[in-house]
mmCIF file of C-alpha atoms in Angstrom:
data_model
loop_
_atom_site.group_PDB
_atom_site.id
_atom_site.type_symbol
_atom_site.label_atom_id
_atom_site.label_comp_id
_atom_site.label_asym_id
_atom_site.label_seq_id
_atom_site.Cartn_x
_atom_site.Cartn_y
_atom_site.Cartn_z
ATOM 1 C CA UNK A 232 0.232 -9.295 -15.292
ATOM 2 C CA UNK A 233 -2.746 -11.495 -14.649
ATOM 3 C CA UNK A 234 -5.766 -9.363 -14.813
ATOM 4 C CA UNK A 235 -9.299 -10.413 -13.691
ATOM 5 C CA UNK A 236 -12.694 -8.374 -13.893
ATOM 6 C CA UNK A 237 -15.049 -8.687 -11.228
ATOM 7 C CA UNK A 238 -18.710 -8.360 -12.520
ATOM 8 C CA UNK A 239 -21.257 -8.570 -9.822
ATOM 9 C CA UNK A 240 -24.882 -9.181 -11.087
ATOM 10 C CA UNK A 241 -28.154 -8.961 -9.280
ATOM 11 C CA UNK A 242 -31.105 -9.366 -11.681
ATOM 12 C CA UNK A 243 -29.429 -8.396 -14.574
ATOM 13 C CA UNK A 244 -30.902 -10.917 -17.401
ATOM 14 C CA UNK A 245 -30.753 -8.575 -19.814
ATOM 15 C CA UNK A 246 -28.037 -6.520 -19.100
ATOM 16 C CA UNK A 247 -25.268 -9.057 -18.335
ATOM 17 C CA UNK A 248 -24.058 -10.523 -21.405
ATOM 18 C CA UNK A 249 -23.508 -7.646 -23.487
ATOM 19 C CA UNK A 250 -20.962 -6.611 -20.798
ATOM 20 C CA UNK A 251 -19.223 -9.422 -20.792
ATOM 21 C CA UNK A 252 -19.179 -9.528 -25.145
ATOM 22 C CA UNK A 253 -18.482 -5.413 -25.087
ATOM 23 C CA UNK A 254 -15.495 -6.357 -22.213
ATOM 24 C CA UNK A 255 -14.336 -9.468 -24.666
ATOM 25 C CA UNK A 256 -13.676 -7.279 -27.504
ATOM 26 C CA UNK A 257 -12.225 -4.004 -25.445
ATOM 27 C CA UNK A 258 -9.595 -6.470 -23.770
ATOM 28 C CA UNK A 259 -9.496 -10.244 -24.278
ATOM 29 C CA UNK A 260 -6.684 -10.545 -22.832
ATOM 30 C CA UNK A 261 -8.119 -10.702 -19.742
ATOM 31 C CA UNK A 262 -10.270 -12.548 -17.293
ATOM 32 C CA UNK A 263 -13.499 -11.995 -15.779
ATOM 33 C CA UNK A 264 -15.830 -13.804 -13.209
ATOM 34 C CA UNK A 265 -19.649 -12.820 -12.966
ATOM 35 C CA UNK A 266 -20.647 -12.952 -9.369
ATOM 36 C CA UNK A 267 -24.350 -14.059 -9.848
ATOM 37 C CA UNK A 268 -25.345 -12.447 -6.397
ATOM 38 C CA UNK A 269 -28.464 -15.262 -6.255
ATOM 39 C CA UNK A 270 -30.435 -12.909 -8.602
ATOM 40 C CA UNK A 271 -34.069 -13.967 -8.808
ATOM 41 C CA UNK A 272 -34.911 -13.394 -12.650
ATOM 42 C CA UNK A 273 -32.768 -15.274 -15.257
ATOM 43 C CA UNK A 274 -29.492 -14.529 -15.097
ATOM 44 C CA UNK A 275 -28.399 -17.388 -13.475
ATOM 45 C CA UNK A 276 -29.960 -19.377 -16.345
ATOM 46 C CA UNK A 277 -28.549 -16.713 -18.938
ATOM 47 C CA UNK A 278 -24.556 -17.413 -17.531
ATOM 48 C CA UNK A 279 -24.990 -20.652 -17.232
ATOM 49 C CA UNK A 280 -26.867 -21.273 -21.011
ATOM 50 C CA UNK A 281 -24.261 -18.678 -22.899
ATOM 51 C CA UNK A 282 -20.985 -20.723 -21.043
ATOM 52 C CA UNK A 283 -19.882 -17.439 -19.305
ATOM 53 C CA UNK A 284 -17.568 -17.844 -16.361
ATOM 54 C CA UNK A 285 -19.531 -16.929 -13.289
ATOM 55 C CA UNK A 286 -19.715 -18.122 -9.358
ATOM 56 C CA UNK A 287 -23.130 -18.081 -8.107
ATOM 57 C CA UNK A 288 -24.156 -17.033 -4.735
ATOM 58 C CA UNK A 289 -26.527 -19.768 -3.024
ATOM 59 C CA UNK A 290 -28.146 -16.750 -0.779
ATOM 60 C CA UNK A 291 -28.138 -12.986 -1.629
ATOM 61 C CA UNK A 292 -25.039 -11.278 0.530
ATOM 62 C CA UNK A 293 -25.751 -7.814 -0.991
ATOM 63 C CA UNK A 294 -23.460 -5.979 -3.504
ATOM 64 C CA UNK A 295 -20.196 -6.179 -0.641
ATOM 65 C CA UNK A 296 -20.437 -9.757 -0.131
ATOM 66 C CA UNK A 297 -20.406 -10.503 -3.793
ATOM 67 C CA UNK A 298 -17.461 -8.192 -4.887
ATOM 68 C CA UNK A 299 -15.685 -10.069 -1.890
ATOM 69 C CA UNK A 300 -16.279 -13.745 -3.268
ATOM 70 C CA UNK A 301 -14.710 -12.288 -6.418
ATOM 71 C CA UNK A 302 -11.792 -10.807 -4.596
ATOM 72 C CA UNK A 303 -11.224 -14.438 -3.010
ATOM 73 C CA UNK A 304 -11.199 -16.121 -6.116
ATOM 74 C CA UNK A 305 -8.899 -13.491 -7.211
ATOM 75 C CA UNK A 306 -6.132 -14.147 -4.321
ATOM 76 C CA UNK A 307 -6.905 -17.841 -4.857
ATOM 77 C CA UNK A 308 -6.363 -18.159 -8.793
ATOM 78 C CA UNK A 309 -2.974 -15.707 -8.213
ATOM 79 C CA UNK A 310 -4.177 -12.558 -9.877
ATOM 80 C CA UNK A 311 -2.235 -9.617 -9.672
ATOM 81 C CA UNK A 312 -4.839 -7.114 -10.516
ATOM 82 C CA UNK A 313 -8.680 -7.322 -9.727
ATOM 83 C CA UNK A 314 -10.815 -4.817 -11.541
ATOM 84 C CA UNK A 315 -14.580 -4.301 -10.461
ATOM 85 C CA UNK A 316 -17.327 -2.916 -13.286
ATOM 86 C CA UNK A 317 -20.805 -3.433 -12.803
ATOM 87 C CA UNK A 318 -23.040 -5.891 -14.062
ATOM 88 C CA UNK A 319 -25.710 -3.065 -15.537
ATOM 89 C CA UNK A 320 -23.603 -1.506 -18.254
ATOM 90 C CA UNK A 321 -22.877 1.532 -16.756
ATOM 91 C CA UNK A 322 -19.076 1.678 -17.243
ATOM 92 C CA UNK A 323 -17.741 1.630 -20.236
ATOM 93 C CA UNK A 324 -15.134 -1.356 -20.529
ATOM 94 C CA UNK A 325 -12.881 0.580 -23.131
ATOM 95 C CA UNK A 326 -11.538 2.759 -20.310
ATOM 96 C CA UNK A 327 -10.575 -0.464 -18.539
ATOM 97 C CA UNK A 328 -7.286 -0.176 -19.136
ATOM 98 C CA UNK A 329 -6.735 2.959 -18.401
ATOM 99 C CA UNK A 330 -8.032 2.206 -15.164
ATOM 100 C CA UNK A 331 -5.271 -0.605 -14.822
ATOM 101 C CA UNK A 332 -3.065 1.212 -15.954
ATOM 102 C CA UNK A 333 -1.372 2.777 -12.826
ATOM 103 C CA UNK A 334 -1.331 -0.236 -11.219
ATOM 104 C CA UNK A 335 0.369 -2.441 -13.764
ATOM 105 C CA UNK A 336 3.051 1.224 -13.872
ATOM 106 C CA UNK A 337 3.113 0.735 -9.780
ATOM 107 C CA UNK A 338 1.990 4.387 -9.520
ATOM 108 C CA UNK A 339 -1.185 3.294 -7.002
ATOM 109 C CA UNK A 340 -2.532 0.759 -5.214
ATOM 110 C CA UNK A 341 -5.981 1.423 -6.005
ATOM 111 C CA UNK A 342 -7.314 3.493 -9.320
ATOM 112 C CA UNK A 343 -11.040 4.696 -8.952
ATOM 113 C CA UNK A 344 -12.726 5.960 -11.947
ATOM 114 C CA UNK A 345 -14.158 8.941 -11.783
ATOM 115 C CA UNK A 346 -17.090 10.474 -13.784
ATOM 116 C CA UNK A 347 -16.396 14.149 -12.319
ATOM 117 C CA UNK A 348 -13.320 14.564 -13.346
ATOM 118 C CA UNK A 349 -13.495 15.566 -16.779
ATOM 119 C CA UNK A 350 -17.365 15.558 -16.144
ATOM 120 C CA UNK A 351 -18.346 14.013 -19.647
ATOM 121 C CA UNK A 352 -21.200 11.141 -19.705
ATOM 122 C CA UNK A 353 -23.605 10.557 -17.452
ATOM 123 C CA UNK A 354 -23.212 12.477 -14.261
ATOM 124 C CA UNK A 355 -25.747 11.194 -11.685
ATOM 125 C CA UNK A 356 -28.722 13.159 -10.215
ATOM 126 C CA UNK A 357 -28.688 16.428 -8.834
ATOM 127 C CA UNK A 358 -29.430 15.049 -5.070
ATOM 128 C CA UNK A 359 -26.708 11.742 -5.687
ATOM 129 C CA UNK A 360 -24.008 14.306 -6.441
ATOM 130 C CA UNK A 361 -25.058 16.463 -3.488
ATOM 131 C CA UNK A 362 -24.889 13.113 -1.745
ATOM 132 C CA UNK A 363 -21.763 12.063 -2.982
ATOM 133 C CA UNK A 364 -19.907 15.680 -2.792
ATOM 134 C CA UNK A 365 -20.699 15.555 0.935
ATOM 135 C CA UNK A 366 -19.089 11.825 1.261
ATOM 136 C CA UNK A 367 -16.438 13.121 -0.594
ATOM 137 C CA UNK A 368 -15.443 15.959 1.863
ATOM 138 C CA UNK A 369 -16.421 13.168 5.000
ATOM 139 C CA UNK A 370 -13.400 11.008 3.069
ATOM 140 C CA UNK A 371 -11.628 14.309 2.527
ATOM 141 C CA UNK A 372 -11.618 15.184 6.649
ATOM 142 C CA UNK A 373 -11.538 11.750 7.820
ATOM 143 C CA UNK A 374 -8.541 10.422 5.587
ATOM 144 C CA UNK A 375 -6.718 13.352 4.262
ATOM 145 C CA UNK A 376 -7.601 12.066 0.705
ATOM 146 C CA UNK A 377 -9.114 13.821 -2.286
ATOM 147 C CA UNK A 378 -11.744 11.339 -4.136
ATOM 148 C CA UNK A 379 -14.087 13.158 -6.051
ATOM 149 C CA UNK A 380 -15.986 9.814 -7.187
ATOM 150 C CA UNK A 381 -16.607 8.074 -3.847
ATOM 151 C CA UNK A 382 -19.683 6.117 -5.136
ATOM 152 C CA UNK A 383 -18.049 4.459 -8.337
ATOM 153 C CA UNK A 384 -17.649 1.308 -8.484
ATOM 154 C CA UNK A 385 -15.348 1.294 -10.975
ATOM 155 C CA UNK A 386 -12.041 0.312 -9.860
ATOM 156 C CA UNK A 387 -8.862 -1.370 -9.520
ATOM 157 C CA UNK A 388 -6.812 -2.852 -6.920
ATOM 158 C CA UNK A 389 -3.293 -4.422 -6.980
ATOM 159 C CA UNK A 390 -2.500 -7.889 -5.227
ATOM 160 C CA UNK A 391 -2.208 -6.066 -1.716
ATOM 161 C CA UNK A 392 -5.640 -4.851 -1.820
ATOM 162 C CA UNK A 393 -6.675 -7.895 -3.355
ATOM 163 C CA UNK A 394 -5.709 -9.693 -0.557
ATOM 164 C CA UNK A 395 -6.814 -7.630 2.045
ATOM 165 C CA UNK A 396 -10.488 -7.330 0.508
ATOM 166 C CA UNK A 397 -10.641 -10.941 0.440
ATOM 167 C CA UNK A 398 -10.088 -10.991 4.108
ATOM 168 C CA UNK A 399 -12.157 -7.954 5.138
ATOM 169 C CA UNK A 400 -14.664 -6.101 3.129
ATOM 170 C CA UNK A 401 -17.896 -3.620 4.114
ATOM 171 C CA UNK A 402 -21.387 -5.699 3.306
ATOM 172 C CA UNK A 403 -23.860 -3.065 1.882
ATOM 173 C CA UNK A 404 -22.929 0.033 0.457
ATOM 174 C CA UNK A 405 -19.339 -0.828 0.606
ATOM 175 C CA UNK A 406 -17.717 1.846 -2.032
ATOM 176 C CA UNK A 407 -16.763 4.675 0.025
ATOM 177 C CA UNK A 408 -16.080 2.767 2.898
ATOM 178 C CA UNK A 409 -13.898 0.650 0.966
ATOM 179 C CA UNK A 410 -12.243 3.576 0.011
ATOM 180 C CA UNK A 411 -11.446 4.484 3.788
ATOM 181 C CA UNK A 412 -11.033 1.467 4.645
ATOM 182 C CA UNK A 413 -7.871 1.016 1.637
ATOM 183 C CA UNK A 414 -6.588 4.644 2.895
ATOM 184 C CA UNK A 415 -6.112 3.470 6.520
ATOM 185 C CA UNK A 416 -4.042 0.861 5.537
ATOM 186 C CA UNK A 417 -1.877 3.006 3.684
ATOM 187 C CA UNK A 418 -2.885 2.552 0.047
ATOM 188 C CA UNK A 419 -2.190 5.200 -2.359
ATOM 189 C CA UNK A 420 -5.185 5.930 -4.374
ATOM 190 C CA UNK A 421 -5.654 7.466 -7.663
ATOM 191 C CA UNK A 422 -8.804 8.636 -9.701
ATOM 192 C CA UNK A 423 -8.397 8.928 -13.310
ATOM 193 C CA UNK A 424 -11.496 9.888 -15.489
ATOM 194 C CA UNK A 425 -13.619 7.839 -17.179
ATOM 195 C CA UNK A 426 -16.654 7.896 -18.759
ATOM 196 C CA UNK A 427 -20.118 6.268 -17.219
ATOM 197 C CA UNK A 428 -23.569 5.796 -18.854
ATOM 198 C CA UNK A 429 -26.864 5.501 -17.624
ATOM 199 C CA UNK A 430 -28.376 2.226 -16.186
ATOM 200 C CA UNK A 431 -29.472 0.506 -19.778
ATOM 201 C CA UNK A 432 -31.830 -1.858 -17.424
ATOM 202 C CA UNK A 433 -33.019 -2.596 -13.968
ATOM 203 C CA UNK A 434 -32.844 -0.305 -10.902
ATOM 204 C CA UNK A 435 -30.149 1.095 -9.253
ATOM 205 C CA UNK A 436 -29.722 -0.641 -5.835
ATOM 206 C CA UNK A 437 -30.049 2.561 -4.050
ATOM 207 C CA UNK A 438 -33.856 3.438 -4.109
ATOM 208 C CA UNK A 439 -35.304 7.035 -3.017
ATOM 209 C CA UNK A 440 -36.559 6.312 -0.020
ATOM 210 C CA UNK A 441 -33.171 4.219 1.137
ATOM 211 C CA UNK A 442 -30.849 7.441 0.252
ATOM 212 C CA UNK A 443 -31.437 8.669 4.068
ATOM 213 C CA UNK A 444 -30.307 5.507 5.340
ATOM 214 C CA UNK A 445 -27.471 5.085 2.904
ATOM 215 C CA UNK A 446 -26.286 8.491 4.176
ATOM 216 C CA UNK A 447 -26.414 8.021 7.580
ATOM 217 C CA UNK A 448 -25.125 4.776 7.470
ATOM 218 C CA UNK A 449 -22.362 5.007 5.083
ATOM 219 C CA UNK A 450 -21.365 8.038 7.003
ATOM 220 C CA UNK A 451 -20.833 6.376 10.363
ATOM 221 C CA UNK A 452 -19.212 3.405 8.728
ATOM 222 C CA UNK A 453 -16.540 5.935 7.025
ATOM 223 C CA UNK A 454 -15.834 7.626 10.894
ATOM 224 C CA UNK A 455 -16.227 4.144 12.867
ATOM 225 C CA UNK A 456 -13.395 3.115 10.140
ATOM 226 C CA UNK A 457 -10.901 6.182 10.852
ATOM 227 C CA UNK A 458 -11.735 6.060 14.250
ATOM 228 C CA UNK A 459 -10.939 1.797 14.642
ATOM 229 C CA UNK A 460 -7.664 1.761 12.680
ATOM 230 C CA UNK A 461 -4.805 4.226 13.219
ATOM 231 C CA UNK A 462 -3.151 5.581 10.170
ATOM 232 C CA UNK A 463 -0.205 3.413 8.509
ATOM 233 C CA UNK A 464 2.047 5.527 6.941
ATOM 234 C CA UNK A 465 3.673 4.113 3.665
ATOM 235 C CA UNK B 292 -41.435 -5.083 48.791
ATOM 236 C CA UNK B 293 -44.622 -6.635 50.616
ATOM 237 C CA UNK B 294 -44.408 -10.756 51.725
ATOM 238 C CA UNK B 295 -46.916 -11.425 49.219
ATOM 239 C CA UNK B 296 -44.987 -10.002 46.326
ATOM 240 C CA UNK B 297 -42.053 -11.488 47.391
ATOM 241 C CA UNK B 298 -43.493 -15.328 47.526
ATOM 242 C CA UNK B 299 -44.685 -14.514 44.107
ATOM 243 C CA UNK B 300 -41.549 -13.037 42.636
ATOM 244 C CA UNK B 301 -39.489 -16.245 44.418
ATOM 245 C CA UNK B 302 -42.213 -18.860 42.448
ATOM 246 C CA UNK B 303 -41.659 -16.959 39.178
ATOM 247 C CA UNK B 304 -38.106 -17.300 39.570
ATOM 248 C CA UNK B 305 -38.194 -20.764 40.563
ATOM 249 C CA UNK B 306 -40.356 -20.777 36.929
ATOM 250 C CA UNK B 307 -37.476 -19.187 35.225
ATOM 251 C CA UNK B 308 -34.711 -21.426 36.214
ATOM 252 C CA UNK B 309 -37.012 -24.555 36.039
ATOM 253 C CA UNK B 310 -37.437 -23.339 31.964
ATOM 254 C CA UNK B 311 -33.459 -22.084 31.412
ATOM 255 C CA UNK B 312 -32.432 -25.849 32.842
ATOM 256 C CA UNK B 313 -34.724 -27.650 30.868
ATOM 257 C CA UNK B 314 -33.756 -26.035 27.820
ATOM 258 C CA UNK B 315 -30.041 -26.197 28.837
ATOM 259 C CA UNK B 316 -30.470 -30.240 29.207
ATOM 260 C CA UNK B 317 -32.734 -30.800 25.770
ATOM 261 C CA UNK B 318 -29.347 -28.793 24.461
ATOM 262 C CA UNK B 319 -32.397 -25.913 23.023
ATOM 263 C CA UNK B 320 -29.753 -23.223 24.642
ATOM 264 C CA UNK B 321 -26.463 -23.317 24.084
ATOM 265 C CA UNK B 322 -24.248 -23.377 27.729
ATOM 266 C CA UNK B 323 -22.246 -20.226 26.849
ATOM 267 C CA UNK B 324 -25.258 -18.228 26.131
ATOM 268 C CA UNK B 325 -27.139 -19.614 28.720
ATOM 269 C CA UNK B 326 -24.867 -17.943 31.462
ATOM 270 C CA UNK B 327 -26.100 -14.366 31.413
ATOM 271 C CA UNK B 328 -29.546 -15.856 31.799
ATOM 272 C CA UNK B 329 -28.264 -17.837 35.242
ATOM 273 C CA UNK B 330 -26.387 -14.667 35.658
ATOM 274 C CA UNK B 331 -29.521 -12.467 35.809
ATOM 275 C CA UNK B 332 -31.706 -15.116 37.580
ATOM 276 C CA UNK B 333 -29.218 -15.424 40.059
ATOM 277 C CA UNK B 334 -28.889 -11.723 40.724
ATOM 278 C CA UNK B 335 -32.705 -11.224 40.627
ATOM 279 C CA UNK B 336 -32.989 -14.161 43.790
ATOM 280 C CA UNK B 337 -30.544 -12.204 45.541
ATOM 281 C CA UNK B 338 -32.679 -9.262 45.410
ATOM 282 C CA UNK B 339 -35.250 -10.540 46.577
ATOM 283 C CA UNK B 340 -34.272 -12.867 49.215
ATOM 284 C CA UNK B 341 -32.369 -10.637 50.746
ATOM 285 C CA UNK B 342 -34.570 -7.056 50.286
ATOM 286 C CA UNK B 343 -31.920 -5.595 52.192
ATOM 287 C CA UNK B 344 -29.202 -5.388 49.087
ATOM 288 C CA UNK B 345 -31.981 -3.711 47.268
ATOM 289 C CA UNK B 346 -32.519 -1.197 49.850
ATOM 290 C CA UNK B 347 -28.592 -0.354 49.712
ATOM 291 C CA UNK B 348 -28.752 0.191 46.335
ATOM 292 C CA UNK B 349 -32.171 1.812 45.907
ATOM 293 C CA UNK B 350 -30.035 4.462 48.794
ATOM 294 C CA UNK B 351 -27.165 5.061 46.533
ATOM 295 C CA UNK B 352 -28.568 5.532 43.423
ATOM 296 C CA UNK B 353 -31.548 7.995 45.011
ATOM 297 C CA UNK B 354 -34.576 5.789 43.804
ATOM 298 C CA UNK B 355 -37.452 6.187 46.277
ATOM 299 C CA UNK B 356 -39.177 2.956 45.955
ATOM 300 C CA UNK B 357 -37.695 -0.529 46.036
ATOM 301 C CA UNK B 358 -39.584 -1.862 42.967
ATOM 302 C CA UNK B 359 -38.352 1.150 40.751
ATOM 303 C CA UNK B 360 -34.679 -0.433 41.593
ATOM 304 C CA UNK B 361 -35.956 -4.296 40.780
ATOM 305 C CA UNK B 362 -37.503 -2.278 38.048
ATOM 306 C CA UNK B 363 -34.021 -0.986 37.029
ATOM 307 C CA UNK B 364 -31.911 -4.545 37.635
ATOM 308 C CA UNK B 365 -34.372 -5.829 35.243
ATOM 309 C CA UNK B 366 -34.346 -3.528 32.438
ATOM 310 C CA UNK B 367 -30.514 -3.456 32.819
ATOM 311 C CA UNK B 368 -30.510 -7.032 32.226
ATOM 312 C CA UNK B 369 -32.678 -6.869 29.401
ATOM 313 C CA UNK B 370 -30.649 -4.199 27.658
ATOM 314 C CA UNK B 371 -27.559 -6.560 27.839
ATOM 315 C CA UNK B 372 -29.056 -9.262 27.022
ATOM 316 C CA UNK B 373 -30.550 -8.188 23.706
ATOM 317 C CA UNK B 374 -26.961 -6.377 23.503
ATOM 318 C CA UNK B 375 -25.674 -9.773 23.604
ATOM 319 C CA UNK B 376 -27.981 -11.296 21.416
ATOM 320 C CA UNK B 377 -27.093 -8.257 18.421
ATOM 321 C CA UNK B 378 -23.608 -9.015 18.631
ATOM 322 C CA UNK B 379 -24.238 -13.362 18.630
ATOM 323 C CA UNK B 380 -26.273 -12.022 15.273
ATOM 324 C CA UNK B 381 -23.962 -9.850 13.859
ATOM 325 C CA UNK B 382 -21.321 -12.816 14.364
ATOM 326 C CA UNK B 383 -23.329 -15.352 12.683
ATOM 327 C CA UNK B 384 -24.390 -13.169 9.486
ATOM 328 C CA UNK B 385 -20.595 -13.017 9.107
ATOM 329 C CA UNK B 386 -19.858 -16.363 9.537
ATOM 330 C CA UNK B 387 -22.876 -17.013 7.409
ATOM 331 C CA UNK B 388 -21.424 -14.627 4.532
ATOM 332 C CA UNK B 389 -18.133 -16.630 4.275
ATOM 333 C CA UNK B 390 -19.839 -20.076 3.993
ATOM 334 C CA UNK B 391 -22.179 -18.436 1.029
ATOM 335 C CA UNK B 392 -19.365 -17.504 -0.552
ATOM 336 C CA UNK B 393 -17.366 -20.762 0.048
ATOM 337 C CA UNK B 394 -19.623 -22.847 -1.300
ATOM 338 C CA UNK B 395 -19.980 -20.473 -4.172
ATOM 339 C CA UNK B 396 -16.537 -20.533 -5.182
ATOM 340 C CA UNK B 397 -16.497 -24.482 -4.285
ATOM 341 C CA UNK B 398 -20.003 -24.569 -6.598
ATOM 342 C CA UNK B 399 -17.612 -23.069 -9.674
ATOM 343 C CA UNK B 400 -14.474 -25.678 -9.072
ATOM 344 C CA UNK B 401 -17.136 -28.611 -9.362
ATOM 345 C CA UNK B 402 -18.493 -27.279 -12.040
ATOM 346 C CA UNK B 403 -14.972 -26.472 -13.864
ATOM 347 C CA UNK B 404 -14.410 -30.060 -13.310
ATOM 348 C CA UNK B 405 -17.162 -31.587 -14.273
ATOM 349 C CA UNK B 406 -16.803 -29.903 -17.634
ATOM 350 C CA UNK B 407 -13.001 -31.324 -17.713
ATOM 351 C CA UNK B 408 -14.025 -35.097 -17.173
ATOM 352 C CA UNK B 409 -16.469 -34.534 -19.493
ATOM 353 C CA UNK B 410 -14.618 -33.463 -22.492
#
């Protein structure tokens, strides 16, 4: 099965090409594409100097509309799984397969990996998982699904999804509406556990004082999503 | 309505569909968007040509005075409008987003080629 990793950057100079080496010798086997998501340090410069395989994005579309380009070059170049890690180091590329796993097995449609599962590594902030336990039980009410992880964006999707992200996907904060978004359609989703570490560089793109806003507005997107599509049943 | 204010509001409509036309004919505003605007201009002369209309409504709705309802035909029209305009917005972000990424994923097959005829 053709594999490809989707690695979306945003001013990750430093940061970006020790994933890519670390995800070379955990599985060469498979593909990757950066999505430089028009950064404004180096890391355009840093792809481009160290021959990595990358698109770049000629105006910043936000973390959604970069994971989408990669989904669309994933339905165009026939892949049959995509994979998403991010661009900062955080998840650890030796779990990758067992992240594909289930998908390659035709057990889901959609693996998420989850740091709360076995709860080892790096677990988040006290108000984040607060934050993400309540989007949890939103996803929980609104879908019927359990997904203790809602935030990661650590995942896998088969061809279906593949194609259906590169047709539709949410713009900022897309990962738990993603999720609904997958469920609605009638995707069965699985969340195996996997280990994360803290940010080595850069800032998270979720700031203090945006968490309100991220809330409210991730929220609504997760209801306006159950409420706009009735349930497929598979 | 007094006569005076009603000369005044007919001039300042005369104004507003002097502007939308010009703009319509140096092609500044695009025709389909430019039809609410005739839409609410038109509405707005009827008003006040014939005050009677207004009265009607002002009647069924309970407002006391006639310039509250103008008042309320005008605000309406703005809220749709800038409805309108949201939603023209939201369209063309999204339309924006797909040519980004487009010509991003167009950007990487040159560039894959280019490498190709160069080896």
């Amino acid at each position: 099965m053709k594999v490809l990793a989707i690695i979306p950057a945003y001013n990750e100079e430093k940061s970006i090409l020790g994933v890519i080496q670390k995800l070379n010798s955990d599985c060469a086997e498979i593909d990757y594409l950066v999505v430089n998501d028009c950064s404004r340090d180096n890391t355009l410069y840093v792809l481009e100097n160290a021959s990595v395989k990358y698109v770049s994005l000629p105006l910043n579309l936000g973390i959604g509309g970069g994971i989408q380009a990669g989904y669309k070059f994933a339905l165009r170049n026939d892949y049959d799984i995509a994979v998403q890690i991010d661009g900062d180091g955080q998840h650890d590329t030796s779990f990758l397969r067992t992240v594909t796993k289930p998908i390659e097995s035709g057990e889901a449609d959609i693996v998420i990996g989850s740091r709360f599962i076995d709860k080892q590594g790096f677990q988040s902030s006290g108000m984040r998982r607060i934050g993400i336990r309540f989007l949890s039980l939103l996803i929980q009410v609104c879908c019927g699904i359990k997904v203790h992880d809602v935030t990661s964006g650590f995942r896998a999707v088969n061809r279906k999804f593949i194609e259906e992200y590169a047709k539709e996907y949410p713009i900022d904060y897309p990962e738990p509406e993603a999720i609904v978004k997958a469920s609605v359609q009638g995707a069965r989703i699985l969340e195996v556990p996997v280990i994360m570490k803290e940010r080595e560089n850069g800032t998270s793109s979720i700031s203090a004082w945006k968490s309100v806003y991220y809330m409210i507005k991730v929220s609504l997107a997760i209801i306006l999503c159950r409420l706009s599509n009735s349930r497929k049943e598979h | 309505m007094t006569g005076t204010l009603r000369v005044i509001l007919i001039v300042a409509l005369l104004f507003y569909f002097i502007i939308v036309f010009f703009l319509l004919k140096k092609r500044r505003l695009a025709l389909k968007y430019s039809l609410l605007w005739l839409f609410m201009g038109i509405t707005m002369t009827m008003l006040v040509v014939f005050p009677r209309l207004l009265e009607i409504f002002c009647r069924l709705f309970g407002i006391a005075d006639t310039m509250n309802g103008l008042f309320t035909f005008a605000i309406g029209f703005i809220l749709m409008l800038l409805m309108a305009l949201t939603s023209i917005v939201s369209k063309q972000s999204d339309r924006i987003k797909e040519l980004v990424q487009e010509s991003a994923l167009m950007e990487k097959r040159v560039r894959d080629l280019e490498k190709e005829i160069q080896k």
